[in-house]
Amino acid sequence: MALNEPQGKSGLSRARYLPQERKNHILSALVENGSITVSDISSALGVSEMTVRRDLVELEADGRLLRVHGGAVLPKNDSQPVMDNEPALFEERLKQRAEAKTRIVTAAAAVAARYNTVALDIGTTMLMLAERLAGCSRMKIFTNNVRAAHALGRNPVLPDVYLAGGLMREDEMAIVGPSAIAQFEQLWFDVAFISVSGITGAGLYDSALDEAEMKRVYLRRSGYKVVLCDAAKFQHMSLVHIAHLQDVDMLITDQQPPPALATALDVANVQLVIAPAPE
């Protein structure tokens, strides 16, 4: 296993590391390799093996890793990623995990309220978020989601709504294709809210090629990127890998992710928001 060895400022000596910097290095190596040894970390960071062992004890207490003889591995209580079949129809998905989605949308609306130009992806959670944002008159909302645009337009006090032009996929009512991509590639959004069909330590997934490409546009053209994903999608994969975890800034969900995924989110510097249950 090869670990990158950080250099000092001159390249002649190793830098001194704060405890959190050491721990971040350990977690990064774990996510990349699946396991690490005390001796490798000690050599890479230029610290004693006793210091490394102390860091491992603290990380294990936080549930980020499992110590083994001579090193550490990722926690063993995570399920293996599951490859999903074709998703259910929209109306059926709208009824699934409604309480969790409501919690997520409530937290997401509070984030959206900080910004002026907002990009909304497609999906059931995004429709619910659009309904929450319908009265935000100072906001400009850009979307390829026909249902969301319609929901926003029903409110007498509505934000400015910009709908991408292109081919509409029937069940999802999503605008996709080269013209939609070219149109939104010319814009810059303060924040984008992205839906996914699955998330693992390797990144974000979706089931449709054309819809995934629009999601990548939102990620490329936004200053702040927020993924909305309920816990049922943890450790699930689909046909298309959309992006890596480090390509997003925040994950809003309804439950704590399993340990290995939580570690990967930490390493990718993704802010994790667990939407609270209603009082």
Protein backbone atom coordinates (compact mmCIF):
# COMPACT_ATOMS: atom_id res chain seq x y z
CA MET A 1 0.00 0.00 0.00
CA ALA A 2 1.46 3.34 -1.05
CA LEU A 3 0.65 6.41 0.99
CA ASN A 4 1.52 9.92 -0.10
CA GLU A 5 4.23 11.38 2.12
CA PRO A 6 3.59 15.07 2.82
CA GLN A 7 6.64 17.33 2.51
CA GLY A 8 7.74 20.32 4.55
CA LYS A 9 7.73 23.83 3.07
CA SER A 10 11.16 23.43 1.52
CA GLY A 11 10.58 19.81 0.55
CA LEU A 12 13.56 18.86 2.77
CA SER A 13 11.65 17.95 5.92
CA ARG A 14 8.19 16.80 6.83
CA ALA A 15 5.68 19.27 8.21
CA ARG A 16 4.33 19.10 11.74
CA TYR A 17 0.69 18.09 11.78
CA LEU A 18 -2.17 19.02 14.05
CA PRO A 19 -4.15 16.07 15.47
CA GLN A 20 -7.11 16.67 13.13
CA GLU A 21 -4.77 16.81 10.13
CA ARG A 22 -3.30 13.44 11.11
CA LYS A 23 -6.76 11.98 11.51
CA ASN A 24 -7.86 13.31 8.13
CA HIS A 25 -4.82 11.68 6.54
CA ILE A 26 -5.66 8.37 8.24
CA LEU A 27 -9.28 8.50 7.07
CA SER A 28 -8.27 9.44 3.51
CA ALA A 29 -5.90 6.48 3.37
CA LEU A 30 -8.60 4.19 4.73
CA VAL A 31 -11.18 5.29 2.16
CA GLU A 32 -8.63 4.90 -0.65
CA ASN A 33 -7.13 1.58 0.41
CA GLY A 34 -9.64 -0.08 2.73
CA SER A 35 -6.99 -0.63 5.41
CA ILE A 36 -3.88 1.03 6.82
CA THR A 37 -0.95 0.02 9.02
CA VAL A 38 0.45 1.96 11.95
CA SER A 39 3.94 1.80 10.49
CA ASP A 40 2.86 3.21 7.10
CA ILE A 41 1.03 6.14 8.71
CA SER A 42 3.93 6.78 11.09
CA SER A 43 6.38 6.85 8.19
CA ALA A 44 4.16 9.00 5.95
CA LEU A 45 3.54 11.64 8.62
CA GLY A 46 6.85 11.52 10.43
CA VAL A 47 5.28 10.86 13.82
CA SER A 48 5.73 8.10 16.35
CA GLU A 49 3.74 4.87 16.15
CA MET A 50 2.42 5.66 19.64
CA THR A 51 0.91 8.90 18.28
CA VAL A 52 -0.71 7.01 15.41
CA ARG A 53 -2.14 4.39 17.77
CA ARG A 54 -3.62 7.15 19.95
CA ASP A 55 -5.27 8.69 16.86
CA LEU A 56 -6.68 5.28 15.91
CA VAL A 57 -8.17 4.80 19.39
CA GLU A 58 -9.95 8.16 19.13
CA LEU A 59 -11.20 7.51 15.61
CA GLU A 60 -12.50 4.09 16.64
CA ALA A 61 -14.37 5.69 19.55
CA ASP A 62 -16.03 7.99 17.00
CA GLY A 63 -17.07 4.97 14.93
CA ARG A 64 -14.88 5.95 11.96
CA LEU A 65 -12.74 2.81 11.82
CA LEU A 66 -12.07 -0.58 13.39
CA ARG A 67 -8.65 -1.25 14.90
CA VAL A 68 -6.95 -4.51 13.99
CA HIS A 69 -3.52 -5.89 14.82
CA GLY A 70 -0.96 -3.45 13.43
CA GLY A 71 -3.43 -0.99 11.90
CA ALA A 72 -7.07 -0.35 11.10
CA VAL A 73 -9.82 -1.11 8.58
CA LEU A 74 -13.12 0.49 7.69
CA PRO A 75 -16.06 -0.47 9.94
CA LYS A 76 -17.48 -3.89 9.17
CA ASN A 77 -21.14 -3.17 9.90
CA ASP A 78 -21.84 -1.52 6.54
CA SER A 79 -23.79 -3.44 3.95
CA GLN A 80 -22.22 -3.93 0.54
CA PRO A 81 -23.48 -1.52 -2.15
CA VAL A 82 -26.64 -2.75 -3.88
CA MET A 83 -27.26 -2.28 -7.61
CA ASP A 84 -30.80 -1.00 -8.11
CA ASN A 85 -33.25 -2.08 -10.77
CA GLU A 86 -35.32 0.39 -12.78
CA PRO A 87 -36.99 2.94 -10.49
CA ALA A 88 -40.71 2.90 -9.76
CA LEU A 89 -43.04 5.34 -11.52
CA PHE A 90 -43.12 8.91 -10.23
CA GLU A 91 -46.53 8.77 -8.54
CA GLU A 92 -45.57 5.61 -6.69
CA ARG A 93 -42.27 7.12 -5.52
CA LEU A 94 -44.08 10.25 -4.35
CA LYS A 95 -45.83 8.13 -1.70
CA GLN A 96 -42.66 6.40 -0.51
CA ARG A 97 -40.86 7.68 2.63
CA ALA A 98 -43.02 10.81 2.64
CA GLU A 99 -42.22 11.68 6.27
CA ALA A 100 -38.46 11.48 5.67
CA LYS A 101 -38.73 13.59 2.54
CA THR A 102 -40.78 16.21 4.37
CA ARG A 103 -38.05 16.53 6.99
CA ILE A 104 -35.36 16.81 4.32
CA VAL A 105 -37.30 19.41 2.36
CA THR A 106 -37.87 21.53 5.48
CA ALA A 107 -34.11 21.65 6.09
CA ALA A 108 -33.39 22.26 2.40
CA ALA A 109 -35.82 25.20 2.22
CA ALA A 110 -33.96 26.88 5.08
CA VAL A 111 -30.71 26.53 3.12
CA ALA A 112 -32.30 27.81 -0.12
CA ALA A 113 -33.58 30.92 1.67
CA ARG A 114 -29.99 32.18 1.99
CA TYR A 115 -29.56 32.47 -1.79
CA ASN A 116 -30.98 34.41 -4.74
CA THR A 117 -30.43 32.11 -7.74
CA VAL A 118 -31.41 28.51 -7.08
CA ALA A 119 -31.18 25.48 -9.38
CA LEU A 120 -33.63 22.62 -8.77
CA ASP A 121 -33.11 19.11 -10.08
CA ILE A 122 -35.87 16.60 -10.82
CA GLY A 123 -37.52 13.98 -8.64
CA THR A 124 -40.14 13.68 -5.91
CA THR A 125 -38.15 15.46 -3.21
CA MET A 126 -37.46 18.35 -5.58
CA LEU A 127 -41.18 18.72 -6.30
CA MET A 128 -41.82 18.96 -2.56
CA LEU A 129 -39.03 21.52 -2.21
CA ALA A 130 -40.48 23.61 -5.06
CA GLU A 131 -43.81 23.71 -3.23
CA ARG A 132 -41.99 25.06 -0.14
CA LEU A 133 -40.24 27.76 -2.17
CA ALA A 134 -43.34 28.95 -4.02
CA GLY A 135 -43.70 32.10 -1.93
CA CYS A 136 -40.08 33.26 -2.12
CA SER A 137 -40.67 36.26 -4.37
CA ARG A 138 -37.10 37.57 -4.31
CA MET A 139 -35.69 34.27 -5.58
CA LYS A 140 -34.87 33.21 -9.14
CA ILE A 141 -35.36 29.47 -9.67
CA PHE A 142 -33.89 27.55 -12.60
CA THR A 143 -35.02 24.01 -13.28
CA ASN A 144 -35.51 21.27 -15.85
CA ASN A 145 -38.36 19.93 -13.72
CA VAL A 146 -41.75 20.66 -15.34
CA ARG A 147 -43.69 19.58 -12.24
CA ALA A 148 -41.62 21.91 -10.06
CA ALA A 149 -42.11 24.83 -12.45
CA HIS A 150 -45.88 24.22 -12.43
CA ALA A 151 -45.97 24.04 -8.61
CA LEU A 152 -44.04 27.30 -8.35
CA GLY A 153 -46.36 29.00 -10.83
CA ARG A 154 -49.53 28.18 -8.87
CA ASN A 155 -48.61 30.57 -6.04
CA PRO A 156 -49.84 34.18 -6.43
CA VAL A 157 -46.55 35.40 -4.91
CA LEU A 158 -44.07 33.48 -6.98
CA PRO A 159 -40.34 33.64 -7.60
CA ASP A 160 -39.03 34.13 -11.12
CA VAL A 161 -39.02 30.67 -12.68
CA TYR A 162 -36.79 29.70 -15.61
CA LEU A 163 -37.49 26.35 -17.28
CA ALA A 164 -34.91 24.71 -19.52
CA GLY A 165 -35.97 23.99 -23.10
CA GLY A 166 -35.55 20.57 -24.68
CA LEU A 167 -37.00 17.07 -24.80
CA MET A 168 -39.39 16.14 -21.98
CA ARG A 169 -39.15 12.64 -20.53
CA GLU A 170 -42.76 11.64 -19.97
CA ASP A 171 -43.06 10.03 -16.53
CA GLU A 172 -40.44 12.17 -14.79
CA MET A 173 -41.51 15.30 -16.73
CA ALA A 174 -37.83 16.21 -16.94
CA ILE A 175 -36.42 18.43 -19.67
CA VAL A 176 -33.23 16.86 -21.03
CA GLY A 177 -31.04 16.85 -24.10
CA PRO A 178 -28.38 19.02 -25.78
CA SER A 179 -30.43 22.23 -25.93
CA ALA A 180 -31.26 22.13 -22.20
CA ILE A 181 -27.63 21.43 -21.35
CA ALA A 182 -26.33 24.23 -23.59
CA GLN A 183 -28.83 26.70 -22.15
CA PHE A 184 -27.94 26.09 -18.49
CA GLU A 185 -24.21 25.79 -19.19
CA GLN A 186 -24.29 29.54 -19.91
CA LEU A 187 -25.58 30.34 -16.41
CA TRP A 188 -24.15 30.46 -12.89
CA PHE A 189 -26.28 29.52 -9.88
CA ASP A 190 -25.74 30.46 -6.24
CA VAL A 191 -26.86 27.01 -5.10
CA ALA A 192 -28.05 23.78 -6.70
CA PHE A 193 -30.16 21.06 -5.10
CA ILE A 194 -29.47 17.64 -6.58
CA SER A 195 -31.45 14.41 -6.23
CA VAL A 196 -29.87 10.97 -6.57
CA SER A 197 -31.05 7.39 -6.74
CA GLY A 198 -28.10 6.16 -4.68
CA ILE A 199 -25.02 7.19 -2.72
CA THR A 200 -21.94 5.24 -1.64
CA GLY A 201 -18.40 6.12 -0.66
CA ALA A 202 -17.61 6.16 -4.39
CA GLY A 203 -20.08 8.98 -5.04
CA LEU A 204 -23.53 9.76 -6.41
CA TYR A 205 -25.63 7.63 -8.78
CA ASP A 206 -28.65 7.97 -11.03
CA SER A 207 -30.60 5.57 -13.22
CA ALA A 208 -30.93 7.64 -16.43
CA LEU A 209 -28.11 8.82 -18.68
CA ASP A 210 -29.76 12.00 -19.95
CA GLU A 211 -31.00 13.08 -16.52
CA ALA A 212 -27.54 12.46 -15.03
CA GLU A 213 -25.97 14.84 -17.53
CA MET A 214 -28.23 17.69 -16.40
CA LYS A 215 -27.27 16.95 -12.80
CA ARG A 216 -23.61 17.36 -13.79
CA VAL A 217 -24.45 20.73 -15.33
CA TYR A 218 -25.93 21.87 -12.02
CA LEU A 219 -22.83 20.67 -10.18
CA ARG A 220 -20.47 22.42 -12.61
CA ARG A 221 -22.38 25.69 -12.69
CA SER A 222 -23.21 26.24 -9.02
CA GLY A 223 -21.30 27.91 -6.24
CA TYR A 224 -22.78 25.62 -3.57
CA LYS A 225 -24.02 22.08 -4.17
CA VAL A 226 -26.54 20.32 -1.96
CA VAL A 227 -27.63 16.68 -2.31
CA LEU A 228 -31.04 15.65 -0.96
CA CYS A 229 -31.13 11.93 -0.23
CA ASP A 230 -33.15 9.85 2.21
CA ALA A 231 -31.51 7.00 4.11
CA ALA A 232 -33.11 4.30 1.94
CA LYS A 233 -30.63 5.29 -0.80
CA PHE A 234 -27.50 4.77 1.29
CA GLN A 235 -25.23 2.07 -0.15
CA HIS A 236 -27.27 1.93 -3.37
CA MET A 237 -25.85 2.23 -6.87
CA SER A 238 -27.54 2.79 -10.24
CA LEU A 239 -26.58 2.76 -13.89
CA VAL A 240 -24.80 6.13 -13.99
CA HIS A 241 -22.08 7.45 -11.69
CA ILE A 242 -22.84 11.19 -11.53
CA ALA A 243 -20.02 12.60 -9.43
CA HIS A 244 -17.66 11.96 -6.54
CA LEU A 245 -18.47 13.01 -2.99
CA GLN A 246 -15.88 15.77 -3.09
CA ASP A 247 -17.89 17.42 -5.88
CA VAL A 248 -20.66 18.41 -3.44
CA ASP A 249 -20.75 20.62 -0.35
CA MET A 250 -23.69 19.36 1.72
CA LEU A 251 -25.81 16.24 2.13
CA ILE A 252 -29.24 16.65 3.73
CA THR A 253 -30.76 13.37 4.85
CA ASP A 254 -32.99 11.92 7.54
CA GLN A 255 -30.67 9.43 9.30
CA GLN A 256 -27.02 9.09 10.18
CA PRO A 257 -25.19 7.32 7.30
CA PRO A 258 -23.52 3.98 7.98
CA PRO A 259 -19.95 4.32 9.34
CA ALA A 260 -17.95 3.76 6.15
CA LEU A 261 -20.12 6.21 4.21
CA ALA A 262 -19.91 8.72 7.06
CA THR A 263 -16.12 8.40 6.95
CA ALA A 264 -16.08 8.95 3.18
CA LEU A 265 -18.24 12.06 3.62
CA ASP A 266 -15.85 13.37 6.27
CA VAL A 267 -12.85 12.81 4.01
CA ALA A 268 -14.62 14.57 1.13
CA ASN A 269 -15.40 17.52 3.44
CA VAL A 270 -19.15 17.19 2.83
CA GLN A 271 -21.27 18.89 5.49
CA LEU A 272 -23.78 16.36 6.81
CA VAL A 273 -27.19 17.67 7.88
CA ILE A 274 -29.58 15.26 9.59
CA ALA A 275 -33.03 16.80 9.20
CA PRO A 276 -34.78 16.79 12.59
CA ALA A 277 -38.10 15.11 13.18
CA PRO A 278 -41.06 17.49 13.57
CA GLU A 279 -41.75 18.53 17.16
